[in-house]
Coordinates of C-alpha atoms and ligand atoms in Angstrom, one line a residue:
X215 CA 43.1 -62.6 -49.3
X216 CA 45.3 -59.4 -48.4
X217 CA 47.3 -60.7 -45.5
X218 CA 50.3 -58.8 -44.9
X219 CA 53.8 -59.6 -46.7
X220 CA 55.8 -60.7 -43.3
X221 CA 52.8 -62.2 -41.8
X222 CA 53.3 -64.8 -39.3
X223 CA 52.2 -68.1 -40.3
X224 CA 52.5 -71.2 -38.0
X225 CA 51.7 -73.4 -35.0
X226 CA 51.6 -73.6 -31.2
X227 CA 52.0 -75.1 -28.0
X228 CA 53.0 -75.5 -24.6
X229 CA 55.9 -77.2 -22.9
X230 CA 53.7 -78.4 -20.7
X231 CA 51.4 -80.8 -22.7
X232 CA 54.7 -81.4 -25.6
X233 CA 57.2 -82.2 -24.3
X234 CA 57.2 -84.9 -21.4
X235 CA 60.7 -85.7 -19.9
X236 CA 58.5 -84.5 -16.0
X237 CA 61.9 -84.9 -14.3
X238 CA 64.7 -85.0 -16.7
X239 CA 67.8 -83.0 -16.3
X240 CA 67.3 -81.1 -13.2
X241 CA 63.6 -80.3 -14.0
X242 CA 61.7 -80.0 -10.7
X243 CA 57.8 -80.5 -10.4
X244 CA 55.3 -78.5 -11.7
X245 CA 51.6 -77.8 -11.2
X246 CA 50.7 -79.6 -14.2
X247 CA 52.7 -82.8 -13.3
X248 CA 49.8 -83.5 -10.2
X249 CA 46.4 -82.1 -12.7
X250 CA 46.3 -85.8 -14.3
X251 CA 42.8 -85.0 -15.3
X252 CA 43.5 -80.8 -16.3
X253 CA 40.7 -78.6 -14.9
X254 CA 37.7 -81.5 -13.9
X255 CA 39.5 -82.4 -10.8
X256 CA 41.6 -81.3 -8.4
X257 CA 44.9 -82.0 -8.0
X258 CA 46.9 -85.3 -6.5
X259 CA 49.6 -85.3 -3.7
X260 CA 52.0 -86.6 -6.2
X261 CA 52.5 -87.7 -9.7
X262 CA 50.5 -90.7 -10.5
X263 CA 50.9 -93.0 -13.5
X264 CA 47.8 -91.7 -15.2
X265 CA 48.9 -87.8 -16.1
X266 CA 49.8 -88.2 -19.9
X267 CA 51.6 -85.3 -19.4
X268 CA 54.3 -86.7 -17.7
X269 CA 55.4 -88.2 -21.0
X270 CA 53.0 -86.2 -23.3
X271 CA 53.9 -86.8 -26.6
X272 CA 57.9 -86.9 -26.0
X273 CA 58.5 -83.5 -27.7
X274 CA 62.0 -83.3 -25.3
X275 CA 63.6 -85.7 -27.3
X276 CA 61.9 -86.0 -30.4
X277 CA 62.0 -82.0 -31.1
X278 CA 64.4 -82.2 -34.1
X279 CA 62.1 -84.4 -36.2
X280 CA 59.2 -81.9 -35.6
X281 CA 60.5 -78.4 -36.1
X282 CA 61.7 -80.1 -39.2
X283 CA 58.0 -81.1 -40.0
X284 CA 57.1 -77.3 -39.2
X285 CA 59.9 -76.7 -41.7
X286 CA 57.8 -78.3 -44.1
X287 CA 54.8 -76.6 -43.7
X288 CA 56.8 -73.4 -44.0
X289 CA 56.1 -72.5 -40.3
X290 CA 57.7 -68.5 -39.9
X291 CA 56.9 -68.9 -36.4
X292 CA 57.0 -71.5 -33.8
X293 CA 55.1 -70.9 -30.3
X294 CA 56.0 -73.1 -27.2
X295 CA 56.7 -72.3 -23.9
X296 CA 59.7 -72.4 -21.6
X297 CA 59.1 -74.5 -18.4
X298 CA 59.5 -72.6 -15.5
X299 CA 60.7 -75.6 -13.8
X300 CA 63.0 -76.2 -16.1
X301 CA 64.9 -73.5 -15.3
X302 CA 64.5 -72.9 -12.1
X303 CA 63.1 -76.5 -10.6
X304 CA 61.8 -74.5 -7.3
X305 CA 61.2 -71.3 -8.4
X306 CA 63.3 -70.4 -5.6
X307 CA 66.5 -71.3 -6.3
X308 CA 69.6 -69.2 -5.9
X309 CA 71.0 -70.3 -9.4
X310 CA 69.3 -71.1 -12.4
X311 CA 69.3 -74.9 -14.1
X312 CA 72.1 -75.0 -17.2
X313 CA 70.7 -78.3 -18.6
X314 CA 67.2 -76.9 -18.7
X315 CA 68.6 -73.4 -20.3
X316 CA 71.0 -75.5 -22.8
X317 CA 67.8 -77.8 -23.7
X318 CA 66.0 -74.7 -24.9
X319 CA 69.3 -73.2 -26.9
X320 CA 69.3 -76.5 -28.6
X321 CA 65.3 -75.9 -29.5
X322 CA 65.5 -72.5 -30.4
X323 CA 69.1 -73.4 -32.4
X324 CA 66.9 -75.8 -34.2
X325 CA 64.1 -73.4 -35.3
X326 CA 66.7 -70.8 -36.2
X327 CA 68.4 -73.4 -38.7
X328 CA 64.5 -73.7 -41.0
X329 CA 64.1 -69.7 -40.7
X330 CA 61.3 -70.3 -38.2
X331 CA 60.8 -67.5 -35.6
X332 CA 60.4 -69.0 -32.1
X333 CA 57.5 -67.1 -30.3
X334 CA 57.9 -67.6 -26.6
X335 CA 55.2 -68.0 -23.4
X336 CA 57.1 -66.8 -20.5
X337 CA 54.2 -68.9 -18.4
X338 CA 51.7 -71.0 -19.6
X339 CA 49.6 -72.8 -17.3
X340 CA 53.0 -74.5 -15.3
X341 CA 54.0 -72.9 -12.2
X342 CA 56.7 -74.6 -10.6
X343 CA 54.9 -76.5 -7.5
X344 CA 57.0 -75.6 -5.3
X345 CA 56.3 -72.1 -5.5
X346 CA 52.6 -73.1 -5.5
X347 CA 52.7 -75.1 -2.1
X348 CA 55.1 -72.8 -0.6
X349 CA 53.7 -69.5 -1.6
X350 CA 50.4 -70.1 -2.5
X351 CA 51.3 -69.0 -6.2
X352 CA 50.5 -65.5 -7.2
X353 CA 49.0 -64.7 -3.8
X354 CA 52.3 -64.0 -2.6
X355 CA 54.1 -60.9 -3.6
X356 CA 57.5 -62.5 -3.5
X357 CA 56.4 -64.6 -6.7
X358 CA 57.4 -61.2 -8.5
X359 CA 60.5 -61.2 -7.8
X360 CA 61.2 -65.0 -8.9
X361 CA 58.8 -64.2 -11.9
X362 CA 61.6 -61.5 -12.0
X363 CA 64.3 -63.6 -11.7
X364 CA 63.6 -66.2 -14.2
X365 CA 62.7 -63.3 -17.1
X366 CA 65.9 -61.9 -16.6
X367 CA 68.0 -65.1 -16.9
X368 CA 65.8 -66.5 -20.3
X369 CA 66.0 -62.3 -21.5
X370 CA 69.3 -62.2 -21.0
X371 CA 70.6 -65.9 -22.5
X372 CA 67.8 -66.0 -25.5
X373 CA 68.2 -62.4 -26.4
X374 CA 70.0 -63.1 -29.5
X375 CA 67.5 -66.1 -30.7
X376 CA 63.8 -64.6 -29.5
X377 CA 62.4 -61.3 -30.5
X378 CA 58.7 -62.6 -29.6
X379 CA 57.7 -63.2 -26.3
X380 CA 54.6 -63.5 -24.0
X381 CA 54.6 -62.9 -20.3
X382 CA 51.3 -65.0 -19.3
X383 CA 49.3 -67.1 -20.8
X384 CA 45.6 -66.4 -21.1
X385 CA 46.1 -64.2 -17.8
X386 CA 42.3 -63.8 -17.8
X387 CA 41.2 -67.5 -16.6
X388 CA 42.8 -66.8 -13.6
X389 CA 39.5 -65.5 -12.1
X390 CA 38.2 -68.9 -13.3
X391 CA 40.7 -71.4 -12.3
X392 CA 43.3 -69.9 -9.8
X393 CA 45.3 -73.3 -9.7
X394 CA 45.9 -73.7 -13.3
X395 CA 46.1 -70.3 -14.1
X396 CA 48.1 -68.6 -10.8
X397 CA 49.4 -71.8 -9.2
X398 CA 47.2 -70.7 -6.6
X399 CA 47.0 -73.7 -3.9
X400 CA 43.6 -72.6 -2.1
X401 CA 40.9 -74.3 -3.6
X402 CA 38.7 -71.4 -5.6
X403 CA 35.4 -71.8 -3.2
X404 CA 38.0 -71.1 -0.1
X405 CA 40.0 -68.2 -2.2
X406 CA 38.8 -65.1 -0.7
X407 CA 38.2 -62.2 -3.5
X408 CA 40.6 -59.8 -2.2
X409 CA 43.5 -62.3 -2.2
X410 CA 42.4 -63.7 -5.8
X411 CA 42.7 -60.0 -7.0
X412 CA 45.7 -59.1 -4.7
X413 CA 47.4 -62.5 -7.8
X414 CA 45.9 -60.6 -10.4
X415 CA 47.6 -57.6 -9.6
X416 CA 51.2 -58.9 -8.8
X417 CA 50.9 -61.0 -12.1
X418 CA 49.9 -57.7 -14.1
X419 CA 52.8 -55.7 -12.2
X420 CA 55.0 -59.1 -12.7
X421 CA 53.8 -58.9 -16.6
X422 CA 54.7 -55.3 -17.3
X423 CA 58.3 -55.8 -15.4
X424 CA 58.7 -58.3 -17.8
X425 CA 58.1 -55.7 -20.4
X426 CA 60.2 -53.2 -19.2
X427 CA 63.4 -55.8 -18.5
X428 CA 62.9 -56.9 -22.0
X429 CA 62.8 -53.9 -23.5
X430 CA 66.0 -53.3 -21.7
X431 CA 67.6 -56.2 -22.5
X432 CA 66.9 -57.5 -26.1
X433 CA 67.3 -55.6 -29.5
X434 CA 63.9 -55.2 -31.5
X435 CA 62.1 -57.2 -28.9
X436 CA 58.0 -57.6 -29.2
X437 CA 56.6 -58.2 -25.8
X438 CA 52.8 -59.1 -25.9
X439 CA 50.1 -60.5 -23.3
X440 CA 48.3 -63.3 -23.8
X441 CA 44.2 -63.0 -23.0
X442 CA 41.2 -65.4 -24.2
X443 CA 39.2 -64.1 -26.5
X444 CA 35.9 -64.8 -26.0
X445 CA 33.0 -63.0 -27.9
X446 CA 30.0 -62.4 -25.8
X447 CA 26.6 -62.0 -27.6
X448 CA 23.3 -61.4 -25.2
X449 CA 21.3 -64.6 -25.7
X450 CA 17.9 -61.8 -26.1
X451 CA 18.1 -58.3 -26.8
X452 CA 16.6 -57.3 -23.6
X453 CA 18.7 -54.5 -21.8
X454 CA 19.2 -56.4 -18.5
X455 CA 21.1 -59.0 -20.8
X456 CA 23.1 -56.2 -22.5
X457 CA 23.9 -55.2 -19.2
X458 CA 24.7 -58.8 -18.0
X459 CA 27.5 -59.3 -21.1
X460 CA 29.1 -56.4 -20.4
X461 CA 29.8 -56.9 -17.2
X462 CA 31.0 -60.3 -18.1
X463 CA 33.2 -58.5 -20.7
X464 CA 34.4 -56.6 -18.0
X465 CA 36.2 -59.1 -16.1
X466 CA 37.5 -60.5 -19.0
X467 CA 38.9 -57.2 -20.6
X468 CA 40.6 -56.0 -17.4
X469 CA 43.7 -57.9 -18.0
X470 CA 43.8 -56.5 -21.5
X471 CA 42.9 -52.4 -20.5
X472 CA 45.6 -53.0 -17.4
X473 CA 47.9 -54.3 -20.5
X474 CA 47.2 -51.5 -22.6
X475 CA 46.4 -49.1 -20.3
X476 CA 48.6 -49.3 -17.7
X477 CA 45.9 -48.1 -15.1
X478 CA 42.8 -49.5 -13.4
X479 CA 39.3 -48.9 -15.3
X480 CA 36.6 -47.4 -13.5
X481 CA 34.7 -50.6 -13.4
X482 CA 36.7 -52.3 -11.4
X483 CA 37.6 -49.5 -8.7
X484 CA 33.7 -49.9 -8.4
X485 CA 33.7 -53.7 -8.2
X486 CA 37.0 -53.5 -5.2
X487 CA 35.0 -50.5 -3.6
X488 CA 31.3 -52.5 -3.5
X489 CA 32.9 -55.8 -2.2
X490 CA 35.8 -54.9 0.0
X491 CA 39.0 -55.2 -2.0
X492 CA 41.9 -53.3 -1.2
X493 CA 44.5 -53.8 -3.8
X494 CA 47.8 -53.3 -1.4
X495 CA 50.3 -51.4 -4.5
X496 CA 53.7 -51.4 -3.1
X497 CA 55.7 -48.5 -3.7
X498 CA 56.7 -48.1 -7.9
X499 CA 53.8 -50.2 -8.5
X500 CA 52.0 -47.6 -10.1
X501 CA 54.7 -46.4 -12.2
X502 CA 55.6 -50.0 -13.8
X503 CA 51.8 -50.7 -14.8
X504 CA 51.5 -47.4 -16.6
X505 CA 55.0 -46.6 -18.3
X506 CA 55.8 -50.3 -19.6
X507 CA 52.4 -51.2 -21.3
X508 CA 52.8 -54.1 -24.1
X509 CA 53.6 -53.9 -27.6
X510 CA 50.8 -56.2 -28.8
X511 CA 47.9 -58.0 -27.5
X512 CA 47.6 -62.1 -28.9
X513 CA 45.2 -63.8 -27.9
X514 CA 43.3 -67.4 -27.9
X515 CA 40.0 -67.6 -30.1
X516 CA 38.0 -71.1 -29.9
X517 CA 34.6 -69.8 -29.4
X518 CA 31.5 -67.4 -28.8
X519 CA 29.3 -67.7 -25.7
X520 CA 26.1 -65.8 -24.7
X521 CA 24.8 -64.6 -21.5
X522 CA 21.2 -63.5 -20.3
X523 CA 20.5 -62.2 -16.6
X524 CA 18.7 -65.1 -16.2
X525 CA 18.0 -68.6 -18.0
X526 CA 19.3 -70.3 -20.9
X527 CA 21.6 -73.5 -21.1
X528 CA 25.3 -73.4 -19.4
X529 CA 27.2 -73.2 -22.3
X530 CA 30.1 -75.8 -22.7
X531 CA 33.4 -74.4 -23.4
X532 CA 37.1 -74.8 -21.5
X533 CA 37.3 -72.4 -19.0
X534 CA 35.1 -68.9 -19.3
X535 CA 31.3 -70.2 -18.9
X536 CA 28.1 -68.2 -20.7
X537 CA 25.1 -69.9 -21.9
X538 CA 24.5 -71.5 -25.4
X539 CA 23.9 -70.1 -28.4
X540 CA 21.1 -71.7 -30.2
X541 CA 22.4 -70.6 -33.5
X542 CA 26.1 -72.1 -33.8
X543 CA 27.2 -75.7 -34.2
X544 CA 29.6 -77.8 -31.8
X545 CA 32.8 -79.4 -31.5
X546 CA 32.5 -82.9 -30.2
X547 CA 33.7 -81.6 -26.7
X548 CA 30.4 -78.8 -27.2
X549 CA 32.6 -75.8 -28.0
X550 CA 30.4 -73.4 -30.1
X551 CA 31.9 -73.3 -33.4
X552 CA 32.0 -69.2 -34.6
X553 CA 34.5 -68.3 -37.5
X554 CA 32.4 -64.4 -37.4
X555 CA 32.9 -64.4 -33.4
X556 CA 37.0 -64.0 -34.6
X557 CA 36.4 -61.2 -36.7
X558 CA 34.3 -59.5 -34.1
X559 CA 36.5 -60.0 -31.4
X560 CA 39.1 -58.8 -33.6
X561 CA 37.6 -55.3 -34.4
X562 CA 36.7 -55.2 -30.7
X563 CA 40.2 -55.5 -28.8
X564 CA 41.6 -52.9 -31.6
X565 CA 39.0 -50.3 -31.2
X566 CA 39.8 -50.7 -27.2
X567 CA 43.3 -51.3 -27.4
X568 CA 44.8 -49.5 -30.5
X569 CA 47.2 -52.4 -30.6
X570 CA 48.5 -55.1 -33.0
X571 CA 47.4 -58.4 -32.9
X572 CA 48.8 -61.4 -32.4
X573 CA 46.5 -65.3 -32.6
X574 CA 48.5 -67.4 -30.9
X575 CA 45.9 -70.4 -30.5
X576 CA 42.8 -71.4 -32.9
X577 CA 41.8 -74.7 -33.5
X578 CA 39.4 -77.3 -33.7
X579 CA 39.4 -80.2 -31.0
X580 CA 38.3 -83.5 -32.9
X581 CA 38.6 -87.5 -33.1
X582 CA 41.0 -88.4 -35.8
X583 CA 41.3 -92.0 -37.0
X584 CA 44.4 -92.9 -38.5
X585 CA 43.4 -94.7 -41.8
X586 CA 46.1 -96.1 -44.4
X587 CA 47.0 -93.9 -46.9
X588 CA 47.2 -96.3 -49.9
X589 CA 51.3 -95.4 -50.1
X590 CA 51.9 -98.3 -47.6
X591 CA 52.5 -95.1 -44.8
X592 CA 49.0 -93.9 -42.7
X593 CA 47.0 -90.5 -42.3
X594 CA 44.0 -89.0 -41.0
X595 CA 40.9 -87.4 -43.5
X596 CA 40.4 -84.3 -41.5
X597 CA 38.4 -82.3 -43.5
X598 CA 36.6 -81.2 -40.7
X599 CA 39.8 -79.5 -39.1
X600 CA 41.2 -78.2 -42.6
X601 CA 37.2 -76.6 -42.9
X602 CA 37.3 -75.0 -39.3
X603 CA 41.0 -73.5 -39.7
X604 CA 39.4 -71.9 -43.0
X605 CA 36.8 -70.9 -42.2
X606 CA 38.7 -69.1 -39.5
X607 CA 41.1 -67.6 -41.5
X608 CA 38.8 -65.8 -43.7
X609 CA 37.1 -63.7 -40.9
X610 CA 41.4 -62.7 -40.1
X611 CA 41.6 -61.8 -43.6
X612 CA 38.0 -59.8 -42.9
X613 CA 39.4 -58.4 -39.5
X614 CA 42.9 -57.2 -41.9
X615 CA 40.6 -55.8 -44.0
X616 CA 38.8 -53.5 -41.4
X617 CA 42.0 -52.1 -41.1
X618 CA 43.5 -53.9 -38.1
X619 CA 47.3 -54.8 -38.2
X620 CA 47.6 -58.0 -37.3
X621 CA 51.1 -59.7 -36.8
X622 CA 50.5 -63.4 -37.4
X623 CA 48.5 -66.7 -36.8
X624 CA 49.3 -70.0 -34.9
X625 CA 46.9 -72.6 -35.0
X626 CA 46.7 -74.8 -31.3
X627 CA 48.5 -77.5 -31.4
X628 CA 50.2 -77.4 -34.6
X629 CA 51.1 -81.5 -33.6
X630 CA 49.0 -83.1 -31.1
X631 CA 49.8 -82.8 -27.7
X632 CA 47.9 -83.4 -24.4
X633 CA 44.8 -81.5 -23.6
X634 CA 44.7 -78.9 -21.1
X635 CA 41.1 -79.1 -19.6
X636 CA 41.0 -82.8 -19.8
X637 CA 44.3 -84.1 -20.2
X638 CA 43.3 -86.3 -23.1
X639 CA 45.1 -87.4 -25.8
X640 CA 41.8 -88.1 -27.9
X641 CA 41.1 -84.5 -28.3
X642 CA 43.3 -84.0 -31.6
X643 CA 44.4 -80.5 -32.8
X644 CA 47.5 -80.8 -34.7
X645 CA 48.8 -81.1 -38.2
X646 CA 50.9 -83.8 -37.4
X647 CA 49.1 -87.1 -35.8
X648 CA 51.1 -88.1 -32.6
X649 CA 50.0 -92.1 -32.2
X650 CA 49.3 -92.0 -28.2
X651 CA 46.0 -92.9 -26.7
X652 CA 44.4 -92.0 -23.4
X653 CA 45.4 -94.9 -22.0
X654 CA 49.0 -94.2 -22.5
X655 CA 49.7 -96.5 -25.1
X656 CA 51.4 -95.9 -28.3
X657 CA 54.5 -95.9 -30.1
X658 CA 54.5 -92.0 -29.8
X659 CA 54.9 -92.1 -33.8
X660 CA 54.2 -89.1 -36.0
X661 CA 51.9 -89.2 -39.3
X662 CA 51.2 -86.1 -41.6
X663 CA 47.2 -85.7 -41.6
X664 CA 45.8 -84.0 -44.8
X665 CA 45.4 -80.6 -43.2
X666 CA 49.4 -80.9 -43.2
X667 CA 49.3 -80.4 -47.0
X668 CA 46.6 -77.9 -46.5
X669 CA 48.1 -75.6 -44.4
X670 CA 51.4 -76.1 -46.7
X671 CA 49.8 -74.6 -49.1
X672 CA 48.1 -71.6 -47.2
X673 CA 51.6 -70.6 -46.0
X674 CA 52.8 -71.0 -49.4
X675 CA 50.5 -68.4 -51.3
X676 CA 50.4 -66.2 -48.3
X677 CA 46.7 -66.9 -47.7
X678 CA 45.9 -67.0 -51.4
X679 CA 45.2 -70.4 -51.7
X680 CA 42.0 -70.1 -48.8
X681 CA 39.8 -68.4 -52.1
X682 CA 39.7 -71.9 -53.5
Ligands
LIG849 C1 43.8 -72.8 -24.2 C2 45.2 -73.1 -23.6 C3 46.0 -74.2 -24.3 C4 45.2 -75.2 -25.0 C5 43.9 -74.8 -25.6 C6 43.0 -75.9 -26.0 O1 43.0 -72.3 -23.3 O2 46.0 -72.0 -23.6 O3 47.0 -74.6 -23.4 O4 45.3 -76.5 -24.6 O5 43.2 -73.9 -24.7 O6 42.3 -76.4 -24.9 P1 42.2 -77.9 -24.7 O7 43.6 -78.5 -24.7 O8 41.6 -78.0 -23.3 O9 41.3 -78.4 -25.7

């Protein structure tokens, strides 16, 4: 397995579903504080008892014990996320948080001390609310210049401790859930298209000021988006299906050609023109989206969907849709299981793009059970997880081969955390068993499942180890 001598190895998440700690130290309320249930409902007025995340898995205290369990593993890189709201609790403010910044100099500190590169989501999924209620999220063009104003302060205060960051996450769902994705308050069947695309576009100008401050500001930076990946195959070879998947692969490449690119494709200038979008650019829009295109594109891979003009099964899956593939297995939450699908997608995005790659998020969602391990201490048989992450890994050493550079690999939830579509505990990704149920109860222990061992090793030989 040929994977490249400074490769990347390690594991991700969000701040959102680690770390808990909803209102500690000047945090102010975010979008994920009232989605108790993730994307299957909408959100409450406040709070309530029954968001895990409010707690989630107590990552704001309990941080030094686990980037010292990454440590183990060998981790080069560590993904998380900075809360917005932790930084600036409105999104508003005039001045920025210090116990929120210091909280994340302590994290990063932390990493620093094992080696470990910290590999940083500007925004993932947790608008402040304020600026969701207020605003109406990414609607509202003045959500640049706070988007503007947070990036500076983080740019300039981290600039000596992260070299990697991401400006969005997974920028693409926003056509699918404007909430989650945009903090956008209007409820998706009220959102009008031309104000839905009106947030894509200040999020893309938003996302390539971000690249151009950063570039500015920090020595040897790597500023990437963030996109799902999501293979599309045509569930018959009929040309009306081809023609359906690429249209669906249209929407979901735009955010990566804008990234790229820097301008809008022809497809979409036909889509605004046939439904009556006008994209308002404000003056130096233009010039931002084309001269500060990103240095890499990392994205999410879970899974392949199909899509047929008409018929077949609604495919399950978090956020994207398709119909089912009658050929590939499922997860217990009935995402299709497609090591190939990463490859492909792989050899896809560099053809387009001509950019490295980055997975930031791959992962298998299962039930563990915590069994005893027979040295008086506990642990979970995943041998499903440690097959699936395999499995995976050869189509990236089959994607390297084809010639693609490829910068590094973070599994999802490299401990377990809170899921984001439906806010479970039960749906397990991590290394590192986190002993807290749906129900909220637990002792919010941590227990090394076999993968942990397994992916020890993989870091270890530099891939080597995945030919056994
Ligand atoms: C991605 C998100 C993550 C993450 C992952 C797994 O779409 O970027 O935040 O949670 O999906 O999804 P889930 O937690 O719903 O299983």
């Amino acid at each position: 397995m040929a994977f490249p001598k400074n490769f990347l190895w390690g594991g991700a998440v969000a701040a959102n579903q680690v770390e808990g700690a909803y209102n500690a130290d000047g945090k102010g309320l975010d979008i994920q504080d009232i989605m108790p249930k993730g994307v299957q409902t909408g959100p409450t007025e406040e709070p309530t008892p029954d968001n895990l995340k409010l707690q989630a898995i107590d990552f704001y205290h309990r941080y030094k014990d686990d980037v010292k369990l990454f440590a183990e593993m060998g981790f080069k890189v560590f993904r998380t996320s900075i809360a917005w709201s932790r930084i600036f609790p409105n999104g508003d403010d005039a001045e920025p948080n210090e116990q929120g910044l210091q909280y994340y100099d302590n994290l990063f500190d932390e990493c620093k001390k094992y080696g470990i590169e910290p590999l940083v989501t500007i925004s993932h999924y947790e608008t402040p609310l304020h600026l969701a209620k207020k605003y109406n999220g990414w609607v509202n063009r003045d959500l640049i210049g706070f988007y503007e104003k947070y990036v500076r302060t983080i740019f300039n205060r981290y600039k000596d401790k992260v070299k990697y960051w991401l400006t969005f996450n997974e920028i693409n769902s926003v056509l699918h859930h404007p909430l989650l994705s945009g903090g956008i308050f209007t409820p998706k069947e009220k959102l009008s298209l031309q104000d839905l695309y009106q947030a894509c576009h200040h999020e893309l100008v938003a996302s390539a000021l971000a690249t151009k401050i950063g570039h500015e500001i920090i020595p040897d930076v790597k500023i990437g988006c963030m996109v799902i990946a999501v293979p599309i195959y045509p569930l018959t070879p009929k040309p009306d299906d081809v023609i359906k998947v690429m249209q669906v692969e249209h929407f979901n490449d735009f955010f990566g050609d804008m990234h790229c690119r820097g301008v809008y494709p022809g497809y979409m200038k036909r889509y605004f023109r046939e439904n009556g979008i006008e994209i308002k650019f404000a003056p130096g829009d233009e010039e931002i989206l084309k001269n500060h295109t990103v240095d890499f594109v990392s994205f999410s891979y879970y899974m392949s969907v199909c899509e047929a003009a008409e018929g077949g099964t609604k495919g399950g899956g978090n956020l994207m849709g398709g119909v089912e593939n009658p050929h590939l297995k499922k997860s217990d939450w009935g995402w299709a299981i497609d090591p190939q699908g990463l490859r492909i997608i792989m050899n896809k995005f560099y053809d387009r793009w001509q950019k490295p790659l980055f997975i930031v998020e791959n992962g298998l969602g299962a039930k563990d059970v915590l069994i005893d391990d027979g040295k008086g201490g506990k642990t979970v048989n995943d041998d499903y997880r440690i097959n699936y992450l395999k499995d995976h890994l050869v189509q990236v050493a089959e994607a390297i081969a084809d010639g693609i550079p490829v910068m590094g690999y973070t599994t999802w939830g490299c401990i377990d955390c809170v899921s984001m579509s439906t806010a479970q505990m039960s749906k397990r990704y991590g290394f590192i068993y986190v002993d807290r149920n749906d129900d909220g109860s637990g002792t919010f222990a941590r227990y090394k499942k076999k993968s942990f061992d397994w992916y020890k090793e993989v870091i270890a030989t530099n891939g080597e180890s995945l030919k056994k």
